[in-house]
C-alpha atoms as a PDB file:
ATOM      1  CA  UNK A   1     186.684 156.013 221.353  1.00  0.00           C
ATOM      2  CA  UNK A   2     182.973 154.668 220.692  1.00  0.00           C
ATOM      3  CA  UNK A   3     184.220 150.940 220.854  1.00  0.00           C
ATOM      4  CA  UNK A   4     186.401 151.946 223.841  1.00  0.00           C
ATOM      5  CA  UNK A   5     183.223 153.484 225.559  1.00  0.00           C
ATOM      6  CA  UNK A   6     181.135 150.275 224.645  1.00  0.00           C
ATOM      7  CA  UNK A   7     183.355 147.985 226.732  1.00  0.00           C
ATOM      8  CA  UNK A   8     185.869 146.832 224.008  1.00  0.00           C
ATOM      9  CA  UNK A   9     189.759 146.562 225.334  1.00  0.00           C
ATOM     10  CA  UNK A  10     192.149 148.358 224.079  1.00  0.00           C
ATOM     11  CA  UNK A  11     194.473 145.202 222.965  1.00  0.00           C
ATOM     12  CA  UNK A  12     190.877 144.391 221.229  1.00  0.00           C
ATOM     13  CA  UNK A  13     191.291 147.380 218.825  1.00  0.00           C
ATOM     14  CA  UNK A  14     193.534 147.569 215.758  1.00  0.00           C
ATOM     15  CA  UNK A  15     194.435 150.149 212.871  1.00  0.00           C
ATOM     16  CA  UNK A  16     194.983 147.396 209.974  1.00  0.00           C
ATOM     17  CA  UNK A  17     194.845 149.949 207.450  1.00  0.00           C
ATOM     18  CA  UNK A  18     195.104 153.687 207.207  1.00  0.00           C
ATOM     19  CA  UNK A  19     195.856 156.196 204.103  1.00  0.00           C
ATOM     20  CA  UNK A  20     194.791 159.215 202.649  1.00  0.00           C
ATOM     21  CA  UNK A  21     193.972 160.280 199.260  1.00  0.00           C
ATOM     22  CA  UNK A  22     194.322 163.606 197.761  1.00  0.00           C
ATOM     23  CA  UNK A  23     191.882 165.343 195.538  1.00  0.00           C
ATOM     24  CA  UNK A  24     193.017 167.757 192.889  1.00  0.00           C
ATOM     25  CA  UNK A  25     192.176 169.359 189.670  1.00  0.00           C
ATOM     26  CA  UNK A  26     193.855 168.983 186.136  1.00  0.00           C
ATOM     27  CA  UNK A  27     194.638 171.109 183.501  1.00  0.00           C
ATOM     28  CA  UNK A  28     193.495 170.535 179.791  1.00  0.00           C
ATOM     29  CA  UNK A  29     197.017 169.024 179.300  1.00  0.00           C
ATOM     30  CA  UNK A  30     196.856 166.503 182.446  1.00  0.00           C
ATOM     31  CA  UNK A  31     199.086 168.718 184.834  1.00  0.00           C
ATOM     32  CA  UNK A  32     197.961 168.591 188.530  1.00  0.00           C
ATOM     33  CA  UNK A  33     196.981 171.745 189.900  1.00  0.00           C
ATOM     34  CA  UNK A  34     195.273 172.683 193.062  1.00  0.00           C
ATOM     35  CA  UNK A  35     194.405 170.194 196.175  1.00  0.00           C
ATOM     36  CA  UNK A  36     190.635 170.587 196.567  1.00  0.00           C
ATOM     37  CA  UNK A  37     190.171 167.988 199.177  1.00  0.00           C
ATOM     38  CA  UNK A  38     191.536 164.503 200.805  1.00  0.00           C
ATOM     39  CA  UNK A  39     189.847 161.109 201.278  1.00  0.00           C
ATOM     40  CA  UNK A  40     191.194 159.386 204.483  1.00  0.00           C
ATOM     41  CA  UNK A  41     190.343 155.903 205.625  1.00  0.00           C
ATOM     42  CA  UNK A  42     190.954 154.242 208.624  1.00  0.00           C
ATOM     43  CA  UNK A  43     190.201 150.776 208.978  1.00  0.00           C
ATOM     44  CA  UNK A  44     189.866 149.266 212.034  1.00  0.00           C
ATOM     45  CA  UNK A  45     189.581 146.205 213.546  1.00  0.00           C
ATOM     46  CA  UNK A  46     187.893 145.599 216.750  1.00  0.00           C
ATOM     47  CA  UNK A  47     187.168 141.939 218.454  1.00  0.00           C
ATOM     48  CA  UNK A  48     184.312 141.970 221.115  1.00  0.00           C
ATOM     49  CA  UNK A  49     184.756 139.194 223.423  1.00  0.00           C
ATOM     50  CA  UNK A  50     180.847 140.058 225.094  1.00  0.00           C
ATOM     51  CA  UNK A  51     178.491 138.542 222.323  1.00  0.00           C
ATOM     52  CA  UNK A  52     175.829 140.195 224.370  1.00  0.00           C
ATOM     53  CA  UNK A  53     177.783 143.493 223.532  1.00  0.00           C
ATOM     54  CA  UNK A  54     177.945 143.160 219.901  1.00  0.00           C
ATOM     55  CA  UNK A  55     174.856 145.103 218.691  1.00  0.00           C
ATOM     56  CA  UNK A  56     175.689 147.866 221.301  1.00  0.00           C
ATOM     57  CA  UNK A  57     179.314 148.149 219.680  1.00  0.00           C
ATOM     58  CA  UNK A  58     178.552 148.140 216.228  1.00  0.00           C
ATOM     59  CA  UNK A  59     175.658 150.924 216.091  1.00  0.00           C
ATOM     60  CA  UNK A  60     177.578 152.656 218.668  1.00  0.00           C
ATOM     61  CA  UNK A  61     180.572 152.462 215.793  1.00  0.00           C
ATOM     62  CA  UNK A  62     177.882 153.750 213.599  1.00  0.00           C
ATOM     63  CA  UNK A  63     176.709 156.368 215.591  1.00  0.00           C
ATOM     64  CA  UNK A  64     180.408 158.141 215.801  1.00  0.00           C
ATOM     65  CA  UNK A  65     180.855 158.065 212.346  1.00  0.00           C
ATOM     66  CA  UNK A  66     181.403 154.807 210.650  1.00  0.00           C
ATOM     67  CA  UNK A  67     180.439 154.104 207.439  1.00  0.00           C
ATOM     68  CA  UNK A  68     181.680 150.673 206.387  1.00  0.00           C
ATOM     69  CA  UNK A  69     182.095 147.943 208.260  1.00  0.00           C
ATOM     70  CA  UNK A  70     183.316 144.917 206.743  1.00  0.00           C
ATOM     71  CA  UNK A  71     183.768 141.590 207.593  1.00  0.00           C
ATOM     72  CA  UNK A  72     182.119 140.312 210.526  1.00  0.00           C
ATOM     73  CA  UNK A  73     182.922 136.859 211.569  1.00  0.00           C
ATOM     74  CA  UNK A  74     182.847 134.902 214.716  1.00  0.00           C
ATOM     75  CA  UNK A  75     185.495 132.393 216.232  1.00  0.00           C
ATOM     76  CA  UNK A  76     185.933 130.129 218.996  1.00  0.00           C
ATOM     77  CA  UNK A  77     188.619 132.179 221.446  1.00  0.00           C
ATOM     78  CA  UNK A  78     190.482 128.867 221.895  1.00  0.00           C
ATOM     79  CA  UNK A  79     189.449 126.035 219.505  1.00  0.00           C
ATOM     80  CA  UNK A  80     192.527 123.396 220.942  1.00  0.00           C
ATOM     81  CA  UNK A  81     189.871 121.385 222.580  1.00  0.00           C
ATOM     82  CA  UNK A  82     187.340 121.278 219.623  1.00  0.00           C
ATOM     83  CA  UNK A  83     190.190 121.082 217.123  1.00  0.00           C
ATOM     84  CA  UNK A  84     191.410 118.190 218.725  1.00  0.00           C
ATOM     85  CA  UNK A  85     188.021 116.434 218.770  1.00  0.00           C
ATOM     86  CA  UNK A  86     187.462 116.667 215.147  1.00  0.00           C
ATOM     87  CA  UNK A  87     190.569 116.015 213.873  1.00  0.00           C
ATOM     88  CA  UNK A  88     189.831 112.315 215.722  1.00  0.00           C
ATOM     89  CA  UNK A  89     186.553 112.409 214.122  1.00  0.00           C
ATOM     90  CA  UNK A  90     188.096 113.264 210.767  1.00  0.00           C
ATOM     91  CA  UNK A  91     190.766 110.657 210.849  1.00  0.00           C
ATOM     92  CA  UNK A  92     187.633 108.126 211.927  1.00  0.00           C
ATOM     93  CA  UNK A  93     185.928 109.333 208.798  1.00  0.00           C
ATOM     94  CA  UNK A  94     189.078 109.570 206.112  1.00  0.00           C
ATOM     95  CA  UNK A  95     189.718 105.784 207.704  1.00  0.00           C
ATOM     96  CA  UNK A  96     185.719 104.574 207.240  1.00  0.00           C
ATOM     97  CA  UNK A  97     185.473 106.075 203.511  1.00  0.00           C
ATOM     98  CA  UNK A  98     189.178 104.922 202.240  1.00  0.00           C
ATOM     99  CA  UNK A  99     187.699 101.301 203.751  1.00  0.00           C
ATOM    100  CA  UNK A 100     184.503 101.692 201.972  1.00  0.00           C
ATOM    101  CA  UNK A 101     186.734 102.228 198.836  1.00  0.00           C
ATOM    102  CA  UNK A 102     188.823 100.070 199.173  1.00  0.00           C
ATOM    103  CA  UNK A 103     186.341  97.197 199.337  1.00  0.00           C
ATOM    104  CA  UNK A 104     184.408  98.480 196.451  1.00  0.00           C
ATOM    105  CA  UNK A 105     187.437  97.442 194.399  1.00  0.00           C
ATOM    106  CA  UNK A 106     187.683  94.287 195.998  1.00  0.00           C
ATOM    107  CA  UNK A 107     191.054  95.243 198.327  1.00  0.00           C
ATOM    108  CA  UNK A 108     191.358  96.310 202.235  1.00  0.00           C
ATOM    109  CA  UNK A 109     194.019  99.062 203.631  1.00  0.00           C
ATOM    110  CA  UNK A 110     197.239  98.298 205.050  1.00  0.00           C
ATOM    111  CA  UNK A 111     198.937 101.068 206.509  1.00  0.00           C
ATOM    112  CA  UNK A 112     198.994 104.443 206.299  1.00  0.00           C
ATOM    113  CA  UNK A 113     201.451 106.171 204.828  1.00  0.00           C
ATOM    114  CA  UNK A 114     200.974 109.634 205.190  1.00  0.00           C
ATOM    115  CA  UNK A 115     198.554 112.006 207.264  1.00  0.00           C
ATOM    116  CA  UNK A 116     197.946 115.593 206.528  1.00  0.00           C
ATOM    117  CA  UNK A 117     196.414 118.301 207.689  1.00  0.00           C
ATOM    118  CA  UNK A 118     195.176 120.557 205.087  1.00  0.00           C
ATOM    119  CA  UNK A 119     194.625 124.117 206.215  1.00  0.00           C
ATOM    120  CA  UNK A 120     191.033 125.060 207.999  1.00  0.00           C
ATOM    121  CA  UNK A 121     188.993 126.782 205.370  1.00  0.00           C
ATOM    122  CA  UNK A 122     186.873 129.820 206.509  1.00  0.00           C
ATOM    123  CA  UNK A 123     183.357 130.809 204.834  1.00  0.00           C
ATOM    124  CA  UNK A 124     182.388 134.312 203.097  1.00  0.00           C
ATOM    125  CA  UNK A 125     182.662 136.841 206.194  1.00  0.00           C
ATOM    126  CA  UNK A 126     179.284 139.052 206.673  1.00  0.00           C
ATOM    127  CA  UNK A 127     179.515 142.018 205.123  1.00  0.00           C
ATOM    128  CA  UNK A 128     177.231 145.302 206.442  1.00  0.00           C
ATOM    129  CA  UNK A 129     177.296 148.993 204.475  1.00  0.00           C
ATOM    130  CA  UNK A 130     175.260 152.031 204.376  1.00  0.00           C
ATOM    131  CA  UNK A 131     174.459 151.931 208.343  1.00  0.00           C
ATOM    132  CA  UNK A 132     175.783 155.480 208.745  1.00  0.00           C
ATOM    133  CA  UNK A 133     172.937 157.852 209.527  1.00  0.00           C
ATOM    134  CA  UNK A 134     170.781 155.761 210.971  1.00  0.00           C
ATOM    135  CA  UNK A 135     171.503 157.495 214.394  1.00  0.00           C
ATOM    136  CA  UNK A 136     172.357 156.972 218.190  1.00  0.00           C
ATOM    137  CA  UNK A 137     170.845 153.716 219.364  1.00  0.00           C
ATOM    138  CA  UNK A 138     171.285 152.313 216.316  1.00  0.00           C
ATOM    139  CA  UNK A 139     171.827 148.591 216.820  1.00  0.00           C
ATOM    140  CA  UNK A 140     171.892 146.159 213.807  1.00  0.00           C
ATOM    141  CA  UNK A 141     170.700 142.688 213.853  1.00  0.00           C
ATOM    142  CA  UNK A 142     173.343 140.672 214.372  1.00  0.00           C
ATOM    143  CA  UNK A 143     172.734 136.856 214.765  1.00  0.00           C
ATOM    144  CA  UNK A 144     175.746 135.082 216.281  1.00  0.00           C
ATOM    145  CA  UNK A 145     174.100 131.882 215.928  1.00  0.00           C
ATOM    146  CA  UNK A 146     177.045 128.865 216.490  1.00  0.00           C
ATOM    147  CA  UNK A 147     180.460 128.230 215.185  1.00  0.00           C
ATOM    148  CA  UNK A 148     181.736 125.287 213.876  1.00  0.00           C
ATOM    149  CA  UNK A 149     185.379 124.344 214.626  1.00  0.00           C
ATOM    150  CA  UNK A 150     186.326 121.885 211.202  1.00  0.00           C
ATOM    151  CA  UNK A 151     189.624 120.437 210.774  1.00  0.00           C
ATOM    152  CA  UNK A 152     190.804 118.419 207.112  1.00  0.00           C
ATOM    153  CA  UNK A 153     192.714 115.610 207.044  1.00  0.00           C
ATOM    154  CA  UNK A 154     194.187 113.785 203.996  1.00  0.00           C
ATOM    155  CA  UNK A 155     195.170 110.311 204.802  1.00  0.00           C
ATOM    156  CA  UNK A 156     196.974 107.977 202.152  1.00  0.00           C
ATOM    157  CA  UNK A 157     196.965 104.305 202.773  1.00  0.00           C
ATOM    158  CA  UNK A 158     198.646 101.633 201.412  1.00  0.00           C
ATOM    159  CA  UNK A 159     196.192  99.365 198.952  1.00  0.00           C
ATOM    160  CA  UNK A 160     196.038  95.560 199.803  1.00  0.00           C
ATOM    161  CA  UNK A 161     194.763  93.628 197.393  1.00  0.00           C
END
């Protein structure tokens, strides 16, 4: 409802994980006996298309009751047009280095045989715990700062000597 309240869509919000955990005693010999409480997690996960929005939403978050929030990461909504770029510039580059190989061994490429596109790695997401109780208002400092759309290629060519 906080996230809701702070502008974020409701196709924007999804339960990814939820599950409780019971709490009981045991008896000398191991038995169970009595339920004396229950853990329950809900795990959510919430995409804020309004940048400008994102400290509002997450100390909002805070403010209703969460206490772990893991995993911040930014993307490009639609990366086709950046994708495309640099997987031209990283065919340019697999082409220039395999060349520079090549003539360090005293050969030049023929063709290429095959062309692959390995899958795009992402970095460590951001991590941020222990916000609860800092209050209404509370917004953290979160940096967006820019996000870099890489592609990998592999490119084998045949060796002319």
């Amino acid at each position: 409802a906080a996230v809701k309240a702070a502008g974020v869509a409701e196709e924007d919000i999804q339960t990814t994980s939820f599950y409780v955990n019971v709490f009981r005693t045991y008896d000398p010999s191991g038995q169970p006996g009595e339920i004396t409480g229950f853990q329950v997690s809900n795990q959510v996960l919430v995409i804020v298309r309004d940048l400008d929005k994102l400290n509002t939403v997450l100390g909002d978050a805070v403010a209703a009751g969460a206490n772990s929030i893991y995993g911040i990461g930014f993307a490009v909504a639609d990366p086709t047009a950046a994708a495309s770029q640099a997987r031209k510039r990283a065919v340019e580059d697999a082409r220039a280095r395999a060349e520079e190989l090549a003539a360090a061994n005293g050969m030049s490429l023929g063709r290429v045989v095959t062309v692959t596109e390995l899958a795009a790695p992402y970095g460590p997401p951001i991590t941020m715990e222990g916000a609860a109780g800092k209050g209404a208002g509370y917004a953290p400092p979160i940096q967006t700062g820019m996000v870099e759309v890489t592609v990998d290629v592999q490119v084998t060519y045949e060796l002319i000597s």
